[in-house]
Amino acid sequence: MAHGPAKGLSRWLFTTNHKDIGTMYLWFSFLMFFLGGLFALVIRAELFQPGLQIVEPAFFNQMTTLHGLIMVFGAVMPAFVGLANWMLPMMIGAPDMALPRMNNWSFWILPFAFAALVSTLFMEGGAPDFGWTFYAPLSTTYAPPSVTLFIFSVHIMGASSIMGAINIIATILNMRAPGMTLMKMPLFVWTWLITAYLLIAVMPVLAGVVTMMLMDIHFGTSFFDAAGGGDPVLFQHIFWFFGHPEVYIMILPAFGIVSAIIPTFARKPLFGYSSMVYATASIAFLSFIVWAHHMFTVGMPLAGELIFMYATMLIAVPTGVKVFNWVTTMWRGAMTFETPMLFSIAFVILFTIGGFSGLMLAIAPADFQYHDTYFVVAHFHYVLVPGAIFSITAAVYYWLPKWCGRMYDEAMGRVHFWIAFIGLNVTFFPMHFSGLAGMPRRIPDYNPLWADWNMISSVGAFLFGAAQVLFLYIVIRTIIGGKKASDEVWEASHGLEWTVASPAPYHTFSTPPEVK
Amino acid sequence: MRFPLRTPIALCVLLFFVLSASISYASEWRLNMTEGVTAVSQEVFSLHMLIFWICCGIGVVVFGVMFVSMFLHRKSRGAVAANFHESTALEFVWTIIPLLILVGMAYPATTTLMKIYDTEDAEVDVLITGYQWKWKYDFPEQGVSFFSNMSTPKEQILGGAEKGEHYLLEVDEPLLIPVDKKVRFLVTAADVIHSWWVPDLAVKRDAIPGYINQAWTKVQEPGVFRGQCAELCGKDHGFMPIEVHAVSQDEFDQWIAAKQARAQEIAEAAKQTLSFDELYTQGEAIYANQCATCHQPNGEGVAGVFPAIAGSPIALGALDEHLSRVVKGLGAMPAFGEQLTPVELAAVVTFQRNAFGNNMGDIVQPIDIVNYKQGQ
Ligand code: HEM
Ligand SMILES: [Cu+2]
Ligand SMILES: [Cu+2]
């Protein structure tokens, strides 16, 4: 029964092993993270000082668009799916994912989607330039020809996500080891279960909206064309009906990760497990009824404006519960601060800061001043970078010894953390100020009034980029030559994944473990 | 091994002091939202500050507890982990308290929003239309209408000249409004979505094709207020500023009268006949100003997006087609019928038909434009 992986390239092409597929997802996402980061550095280099120095405005718009799309769909989402692939079966005591062949497909279509997207840079008329939110009619009547390829690649990404989500739900609901009741599942499993439902609910909406665009562009319909009786605002409603749950898709699994890490290094069980589960579920529910907070300035009637403002403010409550639970988990623990813990603590602090600016943005009259400024850019980077990216980084440090059986270098991990932490804050904190002082987002040039903040941001961005190169180096060095890791890896680790050997054998839990 | 935590923390503190020191030196460093110049903008500002301080308060408590815990409850200090992991009472408390704070916050937000939405009883109406990449202002009652383009010279943008104080925030034709009058803005767009934003007035309204959104303001004191388009609208989104001058009623009336007189002149000018050279030179200037961003100064266009004018089948084809393209637009080509005067339209079409190696040799007169428009 116990057979190892096939040899050579075919191992990776035809694999149905959840660990192999998880590994491919993670490397793919790492690659995309660097590509998206490169585009971000082009943006920051251009914005280093006022005036146009490096790129044309048209190319600048292509950079912001590709940066946003690649970070969201290429870096963050595949990283979480990769972690799910690796960890979910081991956490619930299953031998593999429920639908292993589909698993292979949902990964292998991704490289094609992104190759198509990136290839648009070399097309006539350039890459998509309408922002990652691709508002019509800028993305339909006024779009470059590459928009068709963009639509195609969004369809593939969507199919990949939906397949991944179905697989995750099927695995969690059917393949838990005996005794692993729902309310015993680790929080990472819970948050992914809920995320998977969000994905299944909203990815088809995204597919729908891009298909309507395709119709408008090529088949003469006017869904979003006012001149033909269509409605550009309809586009935004559909987009954000997808888009808001999407931002929770990028953060709920992160909640699961830190809920695994903080108890380990505080040597104390997670505080309020069941309230964490309920809070995640209520956030997921609320995420469906707040979408129009991205549209406070489109001129909705007063009643609509108020409803969306109240619902958005309400989301702060379950989110607050989570933060309070993490802090209470730390309270009276016996903490140590290894790299995963450092990233997790930074997650709690910086995500909360992002939550604060989110609360500010929820206040509709104030949002009239914040909307589409750098204040918003600061806000969503505070939730996405320390939120999604830091949690993924923490997860890599936390589980890497289990994956490859070798320990990373703790001192280097901490250096990575501090450079990333400082770089991030130097990059994104000043954006609050430039935004409040009136700098719109998505502009390649600006009044010198905002020059100082922008210069600081740009310096920080390059620092942050350097930290990620260090990260790559640390990961490679660990895999090649790290010290052997023990099976438990961490002193107070807790959960099924730590009961198997390090590195985790190619097949784990072929006979289900007993969970008491 | 224990990595010395002190170094990075010291670095952070140092960075913070360097930052705050430089802030107090440079008076220009703007940190905060403007209070603005209207009653509404001041209310918005105080809402902003209120929610900001609430967040700070919550932050101090949450982060405070966290830092205390990180200091006291570390293993290296000999802390032993407790084992509690549940408390319904606590969960209840930290659900209810934030809820109450939010209700307290929602109340003032709602009243301010209601004021912002009250666009009744306006004394002056301005229709604002967003175009790629300029604004058009109409005073329907006064019969005045004009376009407002960014006036920052290219050399400043490309670094050939010193940047002025209002770099990218200055226009050729500002919008004038009277002080102490309730002015209503009716906001729409002709092509893609734009957003009309003037921070000092706390007015930001999306300009959406097919919609007419409403906003209003009432400025107390005369002054100049600048803003920018706030919705990505294509290539030159960063280059379509807004400049509003609040002036006395007298000055406003004079300005309206001057605009009306100018409209009269344009109508007169449409009746004159111009020579080829006059049309060609004027057309060349208009082309450089209005068309070259897309069709490029050399008339070669941008492959795949903006067709070339040099050798274009339209510029070398029937005049009606050419006029239709320029007057009515098509797809991403803007309709210039309302943006340019008949003289300017005649000039630029004449220019396109005879420049870049297009040797049609024909002349288009302003009256042809007037006739073409009337025929439509
Ligand atoms: C290396 C770190 C990063 C830097 C320096 C950076 C920088 C920027 C900047 C300057 C913008 C604003 C562009 C503009 O409005 O003109 C931007 C936009 C954006 N970023 Fe990042 N970013 C980074 C990481 C990320 C990550 C990790 C994510 C997602 C997980 C992300 C998601 C986005 C999105 C969605 C946008 C909006 C794009 C749009 O306007 O359409 N960024 N980024
Ligand atoms: Cu949202
Ligand atoms: Cu714009």
Coordinates of C-alpha atoms in Angstrom, one line a residue, chain A residues 4 15 120 212 240 253 277 307 321 431-432 435 491:
Chain A
G4 CA 5.9 6.8 -2.8
T15 CA -0.4 13.8 -9.2
T120 CA -2.0 40.7 -22.4
M212 CA -22.3 40.1 -19.4
W240 CA -19.4 44.1 -5.3
P253 CA -8.7 31.3 6.4
V277 CA -17.1 29.6 15.0
I307 CA -29.1 50.3 5.4
V321 CA -15.2 39.3 19.1
M431 CA -0.9 56.4 2.8
H432 CA -3.5 57.2 5.5
G435 CA -5.3 60.0 1.4
E491 CA 6.7 22.4 22.4

